[in-house]
Amino acid sequence: MAVRFVIIGGGPAGNTAATYAARLGAEVTIIERDIVGGAAHLWDCIPSKAMIATGGAMSMSARARTMGLEKMEATLDFGALRERIDGICTHLRSGVSALLDSQGVRIIHGSGRLKGPHEVVAETTDGIEELDADAILLSTGSRPRIPEWCQPDGERILTTRDAYPPPELPEHLVVIGSGVTGVEFVHMFSSFGSAVTLIVSRQQVLPQKDPEVAAALEDDFLARGVRLYMGARAEGIDRIGDEVVVRCDDGRTARGTHALLCIGSIPNSESLGLEGAAVEVDAGGYIPINHHCQSNVRHIYAAGDLSGKLPLSSVASMQGRKIAEHVMGLHTREHRHLDYDKAASAIFTEPEIADVGLAEADAFASGRKIRVTKVPFSASAKALIDGDPRGFVKIISDPYTGQVLGGSIVGRNAAELISVVALAVTANLKVTDIVESLLVHPALAEALADAAE
Ligand SMILES: Cc1cc2nc3c(=O)[nH]c(=O)nc-3n(C[C@H](O)[C@H](O)[C@H](O)COP(=O)(O)OP(=O)(O)OC[C@H]3O[C@@H](n4cnc5c(N)ncnc54)[C@H](O)[C@@H]3O)c2cc1C
């Protein structure tokens, strides 16, 4: 009899696991309460990057003169932008549905929860269905964290889910939180022409990142007129007529027309019936997993944001794929575990920021000897041709063996370029492997070879 695999949540983790498991012969059912594709398609990765791309086109037009063009003026058409986002999301969503259909995956539109270790309940508009499962994946994702000191109203006090696009273009947006999501929104709305204030709780935006990388972004924000409230923690928001006033713990206030909360997310684990199956959760509501993504109940897996690992769509998908292989017994053969330390990530600001592997600061903190080589894009012919020589490439390698351990890129197309470094880190390549690759000229990737030299 085929393995009965039931998945609750059809985001990147759930739909990837479903596709691979079905391909390998499992009888797969996904229970999804919104859309297959998940929050990644509905609210997070795709709509945000679509808006950033439109903002990028606007800033390109603002730089027209530097490219030898007459002045070009772009004005934002909110209706057209909304249609564009809907069009992209619908296209991607139908692609995921078609793929699942083609693999024979059954999709139940409803809400799922565990009833026991091997029983799942799906609640739909037609009633309740009970399913027996040999293996179960919990991949219900996360949602924006809302602090007790603020009540979003979807109108002027917004969460990230109200912002694609918001009801109107903010005249002055106060962004609370300077992690990856916060800085992307600062970039997006300042490209659209909104005045922006950013509340930064530490002394650096992107507190988890290389200080040199964060400084490059802060410089860009300041050059664009973004107001930075460094070392200020928001502790209240008042709505006064058409204005919002954000109160900070150091006594300062930031006034704007809209406020946007970007202070992290919380896992969707509270109504999954975990107690009924004795699945453990940690204090934050995440499900702890081992290197096979198994919970403490070994045939119940967890993946994606719910697993408390790196909250990235790419990581969720890879976990889904590994889980499908494990469920179908493939991991009794030689295989590679998922190494979260080697996940590439990007921040779609301007300049773009991307990194992978060992960070310089972490190496110093642990006392590990490293070789750091850095090349600015101002030395790259292609960056000059493109009219954007901001940023740099930094490669971190082992000084004795030459093995590539990590890298950071700040600049145009950093999210694409980091793939070369990610491949080098994953495949244990050496700096000479990058240096001796015959690359295209002129291309931004040449800066990678120069930095690896
Ligand atoms: C603003 C923003 C931008 C982002 N941009 C990027 C990016 O550029 N690149 C990147 O890699 N990551 C990005 N992320 C992170 C990324 O969106 C998440 O890491 C990813 O979506 C996690 O995938 P998932 O499968 O865990 O969950 P999700 O995509 O959240 O999917 C979970 C699904 O489960 C469903 N569900 C929940 N509970 C139930 C239930 N009880 N029954 C049935 N269905 C249920 C939900 O409806 C949802 O469809 C971004 C996040 C945010 C907030």
Coordinates of C-alpha atoms and ligand atoms in Angstrom, one line a residue:
M1 CA 0.0 0.0 0.0
A2 CA 1.2 3.5 -0.8
V3 CA 2.5 5.7 2.0
R4 CA -0.3 8.0 3.1
F5 CA 1.3 11.5 3.6
V6 CA -0.9 14.3 4.9
I7 CA 0.4 17.9 4.8
I8 CA -1.2 20.8 6.7
G9 CA -0.2 24.1 5.0
G10 CA 0.5 24.5 1.3
G11 CA 3.3 27.2 1.3
P12 CA 6.8 26.5 -0.1
A13 CA 7.5 23.8 2.5
G14 CA 4.2 22.0 2.1
N15 CA 3.8 22.2 -1.7
T16 CA 7.4 21.2 -2.4
A17 CA 7.1 18.2 0.0
A18 CA 3.9 17.2 -1.7
T19 CA 5.3 17.3 -5.2
Y20 CA 8.4 15.3 -4.4
A21 CA 6.6 12.7 -2.2
A22 CA 3.9 12.2 -4.9
R23 CA 6.7 11.8 -7.5
L24 CA 8.2 9.1 -5.3
G25 CA 5.0 7.2 -5.1
A26 CA 3.2 8.5 -1.9
E27 CA -0.5 9.1 -1.7
V28 CA -0.4 12.8 -0.8
T29 CA -3.1 15.2 0.6
I30 CA -2.6 18.9 1.3
I31 CA -5.0 20.8 3.5
E32 CA -4.7 24.5 2.9
R33 CA -7.0 27.2 4.2
D34 CA -6.0 30.1 1.9
I35 CA -4.1 29.4 -1.3
V36 CA -1.5 26.8 -2.3
G37 CA 1.7 28.8 -2.7
G38 CA 1.2 30.1 0.8
A39 CA 1.9 33.4 2.5
A40 CA 5.0 33.5 0.3
H41 CA 2.8 34.0 -2.8
L42 CA 0.0 35.9 -1.1
W43 CA 1.7 38.4 1.1
D44 CA 5.4 38.0 1.5
C45 CA 8.2 37.2 -1.0
I46 CA 6.4 37.8 -4.3
P47 CA 4.2 40.9 -3.7
S48 CA 7.1 42.6 -1.9
K49 CA 9.6 41.9 -4.6
A50 CA 7.1 43.0 -7.3
M51 CA 6.6 46.3 -5.6
I52 CA 10.4 46.7 -5.1
A53 CA 10.8 46.1 -8.9
T54 CA 8.4 48.9 -9.7
G55 CA 10.2 51.2 -7.2
G56 CA 13.5 50.2 -8.9
A57 CA 12.1 51.2 -12.3
M58 CA 11.2 54.6 -10.8
S59 CA 14.6 55.1 -9.4
M60 CA 16.2 54.2 -12.7
S61 CA 14.1 56.8 -14.4
A62 CA 15.2 59.3 -11.7
R63 CA 18.8 58.5 -12.8
A64 CA 18.1 58.9 -16.5
R65 CA 20.6 61.8 -16.9
T66 CA 23.5 59.7 -15.7
M67 CA 22.7 57.3 -18.6
G68 CA 22.9 60.1 -21.1
L69 CA 19.1 60.4 -21.4
E70 CA 16.8 63.4 -21.3
K71 CA 14.9 63.7 -18.1
M72 CA 12.3 60.9 -17.7
E73 CA 9.5 61.2 -15.2
A74 CA 7.7 58.2 -13.8
T75 CA 4.6 58.6 -11.7
L76 CA 3.1 55.7 -9.8
D77 CA -0.3 54.3 -10.9
F78 CA -1.5 52.5 -7.8
G79 CA -4.3 50.7 -9.7
A80 CA -1.8 49.4 -12.3
L81 CA 0.6 48.3 -9.6
R82 CA -2.1 46.4 -7.8
E83 CA -3.1 44.6 -11.1
R84 CA 0.6 43.8 -11.8
I85 CA 1.0 42.2 -8.3
D86 CA -2.3 40.3 -8.7
G87 CA -1.2 39.1 -12.2
I88 CA 2.2 37.8 -11.0
C89 CA 0.7 36.1 -7.9
T90 CA -2.1 34.5 -9.9
H91 CA 0.3 33.2 -12.5
L92 CA 2.6 31.6 -9.9
R93 CA -0.3 30.2 -7.9
S94 CA -1.8 28.5 -10.9
G95 CA 1.6 27.1 -11.7
V96 CA 1.8 25.5 -8.2
S97 CA -1.8 24.1 -8.5
A98 CA -1.1 22.7 -11.9
L99 CA 2.1 21.0 -10.7
L100 CA 0.3 19.4 -7.7
D101 CA -2.6 18.3 -9.9
S102 CA -0.2 16.7 -12.4
Q103 CA 1.4 14.7 -9.6
G104 CA -2.0 13.5 -8.4
V105 CA -1.9 15.4 -5.1
R106 CA -5.3 15.9 -3.5
I107 CA -5.9 19.4 -2.2
I108 CA -8.5 20.0 0.5
H109 CA -9.5 23.6 0.9
G110 CA -10.0 24.0 4.6
S111 CA -8.4 24.2 8.0
G112 CA -6.3 21.2 9.3
R113 CA -5.4 20.0 12.7
L114 CA -4.2 16.8 14.4
K115 CA -6.7 14.6 16.1
G116 CA -4.2 12.0 17.2
P117 CA -0.7 10.8 16.2
H118 CA -2.0 9.3 12.9
E119 CA -5.2 11.1 12.4
V120 CA -5.8 14.5 10.8
V121 CA -9.0 16.5 10.7
A122 CA -9.9 18.8 7.8
E123 CA -12.7 21.4 8.4
T124 CA -14.1 22.7 5.1
T125 CA -17.3 24.6 4.2
D126 CA -18.8 21.1 3.4
G127 CA -18.1 19.7 6.8
I128 CA -15.4 17.7 8.6
E129 CA -13.3 15.0 7.0
E130 CA -11.0 12.7 9.0
L131 CA -7.8 11.3 7.3
D132 CA -5.5 8.5 8.4
A133 CA -1.8 9.2 7.8
D134 CA 1.4 7.2 7.9
A135 CA 3.4 10.5 7.9
I136 CA 2.3 14.1 8.6
L137 CA 3.9 17.4 7.8
L138 CA 3.0 20.5 9.7
S139 CA 4.0 23.5 7.5
T140 CA 1.5 26.2 8.6
G141 CA 4.0 29.1 8.4
S142 CA 3.8 32.3 10.5
R143 CA 2.1 35.7 10.7
P144 CA 3.2 39.2 11.7
R145 CA 3.9 39.7 15.4
I146 CA 1.6 42.4 16.9
P147 CA 2.9 43.9 20.1
E148 CA 0.5 44.6 23.0
W149 CA 1.1 48.4 22.7
C150 CA -0.4 48.7 19.3
Q151 CA -3.6 47.8 17.4
P152 CA -3.2 47.8 13.6
D153 CA -6.3 49.1 11.8
G154 CA -5.4 48.3 8.2
E155 CA -5.8 51.9 7.3
R156 CA -3.0 54.0 8.9
I157 CA -1.4 51.5 11.3
L158 CA -0.4 48.6 9.1
T159 CA 1.2 45.2 9.3
T160 CA 3.2 43.9 6.3
R161 CA 0.0 42.1 5.2
D162 CA -1.7 45.4 4.7
A163 CA 1.0 46.8 2.5
Y164 CA 0.7 45.2 -0.9
P165 CA -0.1 47.9 -1.8
P166 CA -1.6 49.8 1.1
P167 CA -5.0 51.6 0.7
E168 CA -3.1 54.8 -0.4
L169 CA 0.4 55.9 -1.0
P170 CA 1.7 57.1 2.4
E171 CA 2.8 60.7 2.4
H172 CA 5.1 59.9 5.3
L173 CA 5.6 56.4 6.5
V174 CA 7.1 55.5 9.9
V175 CA 8.6 52.0 9.6
I176 CA 9.0 50.3 13.0
G177 CA 11.8 47.7 12.9
S178 CA 15.0 47.6 10.9
G179 CA 15.5 44.0 10.2
V180 CA 15.3 42.6 6.6
T181 CA 11.6 43.3 6.2
G182 CA 11.7 46.8 7.6
V183 CA 14.6 48.0 5.4
E184 CA 13.0 46.5 2.3
F185 CA 9.8 48.5 3.1
V186 CA 11.9 51.7 3.7
H187 CA 13.5 51.2 0.3
M188 CA 10.2 50.4 -1.4
F189 CA 8.3 53.4 -0.2
S190 CA 11.1 55.9 -0.5
S191 CA 11.5 54.8 -4.1
F192 CA 7.8 55.5 -4.6
G193 CA 8.4 59.1 -3.3
S194 CA 7.0 58.7 0.3
A195 CA 8.9 60.4 3.1
V196 CA 10.1 57.7 5.4
T197 CA 11.3 57.5 9.1
L198 CA 12.8 54.3 10.3
I199 CA 12.8 53.4 14.0
V200 CA 16.0 51.4 14.7
S201 CA 16.2 49.8 18.1
R202 CA 20.0 49.2 18.0
Q203 CA 22.8 51.4 16.8
Q204 CA 22.8 49.7 13.4
V205 CA 20.2 48.8 10.8
L206 CA 20.2 45.1 10.1
P207 CA 21.7 44.3 13.5
Q208 CA 22.5 40.7 12.5
K209 CA 24.5 41.7 9.5
D210 CA 28.2 42.6 8.8
P211 CA 28.6 46.3 10.1
E212 CA 30.2 47.3 6.8
V213 CA 27.2 46.0 4.8
A214 CA 24.8 47.8 7.2
A215 CA 26.8 51.0 6.9
A216 CA 26.5 50.9 3.1
L217 CA 22.7 50.7 3.4
E218 CA 22.5 53.5 6.1
D219 CA 24.5 55.8 3.8
D220 CA 22.0 55.1 1.0
F221 CA 19.0 55.8 3.2
L222 CA 20.5 59.0 4.5
A223 CA 21.3 60.2 1.0
R224 CA 17.7 59.6 0.1
G225 CA 16.5 61.7 3.0
V226 CA 15.3 58.8 5.2
R227 CA 15.2 59.8 8.8
L228 CA 16.9 57.2 11.1
Y229 CA 15.9 57.1 14.8
M230 CA 18.9 55.1 16.1
G231 CA 18.7 53.3 19.4
A232 CA 15.0 54.0 19.8
R233 CA 12.4 51.3 20.7
A234 CA 8.8 52.0 19.8
E235 CA 6.4 51.6 22.7
G236 CA 3.2 53.1 21.5
I237 CA 1.3 54.5 18.5
D238 CA -1.4 57.2 18.7
R239 CA -3.7 58.0 15.8
I240 CA -4.6 61.6 15.8
G241 CA -6.8 62.5 12.8
D242 CA -4.9 61.8 9.6
E243 CA -1.6 61.5 11.6
V244 CA 0.1 58.7 13.5
V245 CA 2.5 59.4 16.3
V246 CA 4.9 56.7 17.3
R247 CA 6.2 57.1 20.8
C248 CA 9.7 55.7 21.6
D249 CA 11.2 54.6 24.9
D250 CA 13.9 57.4 24.8
G251 CA 11.2 60.1 24.8
R252 CA 11.3 60.8 21.1
T253 CA 8.2 60.7 18.9
A254 CA 8.0 60.1 15.1
R255 CA 5.1 61.7 13.3
G256 CA 3.8 60.4 9.9
T257 CA 0.7 59.7 8.0
H258 CA 1.1 55.9 8.3
A259 CA 3.0 53.5 10.5
L260 CA 4.1 50.0 9.4
L261 CA 5.0 47.3 11.9
C262 CA 8.0 45.1 10.9
I263 CA 8.9 43.5 14.2
G264 CA 9.0 39.9 13.3
S265 CA 6.6 37.0 13.1
I266 CA 5.0 34.3 15.3
P267 CA 4.4 30.7 14.3
N268 CA 0.9 29.4 13.4
S269 CA 1.0 26.5 15.9
E270 CA -1.7 27.3 18.5
S271 CA -4.7 25.6 16.9
L272 CA -3.0 22.6 15.3
G273 CA -4.1 20.1 18.0
L274 CA -0.4 19.4 18.9
E275 CA -1.3 18.2 22.4
G276 CA -3.5 15.4 21.0
A277 CA -0.5 13.9 19.2
A278 CA 2.0 14.8 22.0
V279 CA 4.0 17.0 19.6
E280 CA 6.4 19.3 21.6
V281 CA 6.5 23.1 21.0
D282 CA 9.1 25.5 22.4
A283 CA 8.4 28.6 24.4
G284 CA 8.1 30.7 21.2
G285 CA 5.5 28.3 19.7
Y286 CA 7.9 26.7 17.2
I287 CA 8.2 23.0 16.7
P288 CA 11.7 21.8 17.4
I289 CA 13.0 19.4 14.7
N290 CA 16.1 17.2 14.2
H291 CA 18.2 17.1 11.0
H292 CA 15.5 15.1 9.2
C293 CA 12.9 17.8 10.2
Q294 CA 11.2 15.2 12.4
S295 CA 9.5 16.5 15.6
N296 CA 9.7 14.5 18.8
V297 CA 7.0 12.3 17.3
R298 CA 9.1 10.8 14.5
H299 CA 6.5 10.4 11.8
I300 CA 5.3 14.0 12.3
Y301 CA 7.5 16.5 10.6
A302 CA 7.6 20.3 10.7
A303 CA 9.1 22.6 8.2
G304 CA 9.3 26.2 7.1
D305 CA 8.7 29.1 9.4
L306 CA 6.9 26.8 11.9
S307 CA 10.2 24.9 12.5
G308 CA 11.9 28.0 13.8
K309 CA 14.9 27.6 11.5
L310 CA 15.8 30.4 8.9
P311 CA 12.5 32.0 7.9
L312 CA 13.2 31.9 4.2
S313 CA 11.1 30.5 1.4
S314 CA 14.1 28.8 -0.1
V315 CA 14.9 27.0 3.2
A316 CA 11.2 26.0 3.5
S317 CA 11.2 24.4 0.0
M318 CA 14.5 22.6 0.6
Q319 CA 13.2 21.2 3.9
G320 CA 10.0 20.0 2.1
R321 CA 12.1 18.2 -0.5
K322 CA 14.3 16.5 2.2
I323 CA 11.2 15.5 4.1
A324 CA 9.6 13.9 1.1
E325 CA 12.8 11.9 0.5
H326 CA 12.9 10.9 4.2
V327 CA 9.3 9.9 4.3
M328 CA 9.8 7.7 1.2
G329 CA 12.8 6.0 2.8
L330 CA 15.5 7.4 0.5
H331 CA 17.7 8.7 3.4
T332 CA 18.8 5.2 4.2
R333 CA 21.2 5.7 1.2
E334 CA 24.0 8.3 1.2
H335 CA 22.6 11.8 1.3
R336 CA 23.5 15.4 2.3
H337 CA 21.8 16.9 5.3
L338 CA 20.4 20.4 5.0
D339 CA 23.1 22.8 6.3
Y340 CA 21.3 26.0 7.4
D341 CA 24.7 27.8 7.8
K342 CA 25.1 27.6 4.1
A343 CA 21.8 29.2 3.1
A344 CA 22.2 32.3 0.9
S345 CA 20.0 35.2 1.7
A346 CA 19.3 38.6 0.1
I347 CA 17.8 41.9 1.0
F348 CA 16.2 43.6 -1.9
T349 CA 17.2 47.2 -1.2
E350 CA 19.2 49.6 -3.3
P351 CA 22.0 48.7 -3.4
E352 CA 21.0 45.0 -3.0
I353 CA 22.6 43.0 -0.2
A354 CA 23.3 39.3 -0.2
D355 CA 25.4 37.0 1.8
V356 CA 26.2 33.3 2.4
G357 CA 28.2 31.2 4.8
L358 CA 30.7 32.4 7.4
A359 CA 30.5 36.1 8.3
E360 CA 33.6 38.0 9.1
A361 CA 32.4 39.1 12.5
D362 CA 31.4 35.5 13.5
A363 CA 34.9 34.3 12.4
F364 CA 36.6 36.9 14.6
A365 CA 34.3 36.2 17.5
S366 CA 35.1 32.5 17.4
G367 CA 38.9 33.2 16.9
R368 CA 39.0 31.4 13.6
K369 CA 41.7 32.6 11.2
I370 CA 40.3 33.7 7.9
R371 CA 41.4 35.5 4.7
V372 CA 39.1 38.4 3.7
T373 CA 39.4 39.9 0.3
K374 CA 37.3 42.8 -1.0
V375 CA 36.8 44.5 -4.3
P376 CA 34.6 47.6 -4.9
F377 CA 32.2 47.7 -7.8
S378 CA 33.7 51.1 -8.8
A379 CA 36.5 49.0 -10.3
S380 CA 34.1 47.0 -12.4
A381 CA 33.6 48.0 -16.1
K382 CA 30.1 46.6 -16.1
A383 CA 29.0 48.5 -13.0
L384 CA 30.2 51.7 -14.6
I385 CA 28.4 50.8 -17.8
D386 CA 25.2 50.2 -15.8
G387 CA 25.6 53.6 -14.1
D388 CA 25.7 52.0 -10.7
P389 CA 29.1 51.5 -9.2
R390 CA 28.0 51.4 -5.6
G391 CA 29.0 48.5 -3.3
F392 CA 31.5 45.8 -3.1
V393 CA 32.2 42.0 -3.1
K394 CA 33.8 40.4 -0.1
I395 CA 35.0 36.8 -0.1
I396 CA 36.0 34.9 3.1
S397 CA 38.2 32.0 2.7
D398 CA 40.5 29.6 4.7
P399 CA 44.0 31.2 4.6
Y400 CA 45.7 27.7 4.6
T401 CA 43.5 25.7 2.1
G402 CA 41.9 28.5 0.0
Q403 CA 38.5 26.9 0.6
V404 CA 35.7 29.5 0.2
L405 CA 33.8 29.9 3.5
G406 CA 31.5 32.7 2.8
G407 CA 30.9 36.1 1.2
S408 CA 28.9 39.3 1.2
I409 CA 27.9 41.4 -1.8
V410 CA 26.5 44.9 -1.7
G411 CA 25.5 46.2 -5.1
R412 CA 23.3 45.8 -8.2
N413 CA 22.2 42.2 -8.8
A414 CA 23.8 41.0 -5.5
A415 CA 21.0 38.5 -5.1
E416 CA 21.9 36.8 -8.4
L417 CA 25.7 37.1 -8.0
I418 CA 25.7 35.4 -4.5
S419 CA 24.7 32.2 -6.2
V420 CA 28.3 31.7 -7.4
V421 CA 29.6 32.1 -3.8
A422 CA 26.8 29.8 -2.5
L423 CA 27.8 27.1 -4.9
A424 CA 31.4 27.5 -3.9
V425 CA 30.5 27.2 -0.2
T426 CA 28.2 24.2 -0.7
A427 CA 30.6 22.3 -3.0
N428 CA 33.7 23.1 -0.9
L429 CA 35.4 24.9 -3.8
K430 CA 38.5 27.0 -3.4
V431 CA 39.1 30.6 -4.3
T432 CA 41.2 29.4 -7.3
D433 CA 38.1 27.6 -8.7
I434 CA 36.5 31.0 -9.0
V435 CA 39.6 32.9 -10.1
E436 CA 40.3 30.3 -12.9
S437 CA 36.7 30.2 -14.2
L438 CA 36.5 31.9 -17.7
L439 CA 33.8 34.5 -17.0
V440 CA 32.0 36.8 -19.4
H441 CA 33.4 40.3 -19.9
P442 CA 32.1 42.8 -19.2
A443 CA 30.0 41.3 -16.3
L444 CA 29.5 42.1 -12.7
A445 CA 30.6 38.6 -11.9
E446 CA 34.1 39.5 -12.8
A447 CA 34.2 41.3 -9.4
L448 CA 33.8 37.9 -7.8
A449 CA 36.9 36.6 -9.5
D450 CA 38.8 39.7 -8.6
A451 CA 37.7 39.5 -5.0
A452 CA 38.7 35.8 -4.9
E453 CA 42.2 36.5 -6.3
Ligands
LIG1 C1 7.3 40.8 3.9 C2 8.0 39.5 3.8 C3 8.9 39.3 2.7 C4 9.6 38.1 2.5 N1 10.4 38.0 1.4 C5 11.1 36.8 1.3 C6 12.0 36.7 0.2 O1 12.2 37.6 -0.6 N2 12.7 35.5 0.1 C7 12.5 34.5 1.0 O2 13.1 33.4 0.8 N3 11.7 34.6 2.0 C8 11.0 35.7 2.2 N4 10.1 35.9 3.3 C9 9.9 34.7 4.2 C10 9.0 33.7 3.5 O3 7.8 34.3 3.1 C11 8.7 32.6 4.5 O4 9.9 32.1 5.1 C12 7.9 31.4 3.8 O5 6.7 31.8 3.3 C13 7.7 30.2 4.7 O6 7.1 29.2 4.1 P1 6.2 28.2 4.8 O7 5.9 27.1 3.9 O8 6.7 27.9 6.2 O9 4.8 29.0 5.2 P2 3.8 30.0 4.4 O10 4.3 30.5 3.1 O11 3.4 30.9 5.5 O12 2.6 29.0 4.1 C14 1.9 28.4 5.2 C15 0.5 28.1 4.7 O13 -0.2 27.3 5.7 C16 -1.6 27.7 5.7 N5 -2.1 27.4 7.0 C17 -1.8 27.9 8.2 N6 -2.5 27.2 9.2 C18 -3.3 26.3 8.5 C19 -4.2 25.3 9.0 N7 -4.5 25.1 10.2 N8 -4.9 24.6 8.0 C20 -4.6 24.7 6.7 N9 -3.7 25.6 6.2 C21 -3.1 26.4 7.1 C22 -1.5 29.2 5.4 O14 -2.8 29.6 4.8 C23 -0.4 29.3 4.4 O15 -0.8 29.2 3.1 C24 9.4 37.1 3.5 C25 8.6 37.2 4.6 C26 7.9 38.4 4.7 C27 7.0 38.6 6.0

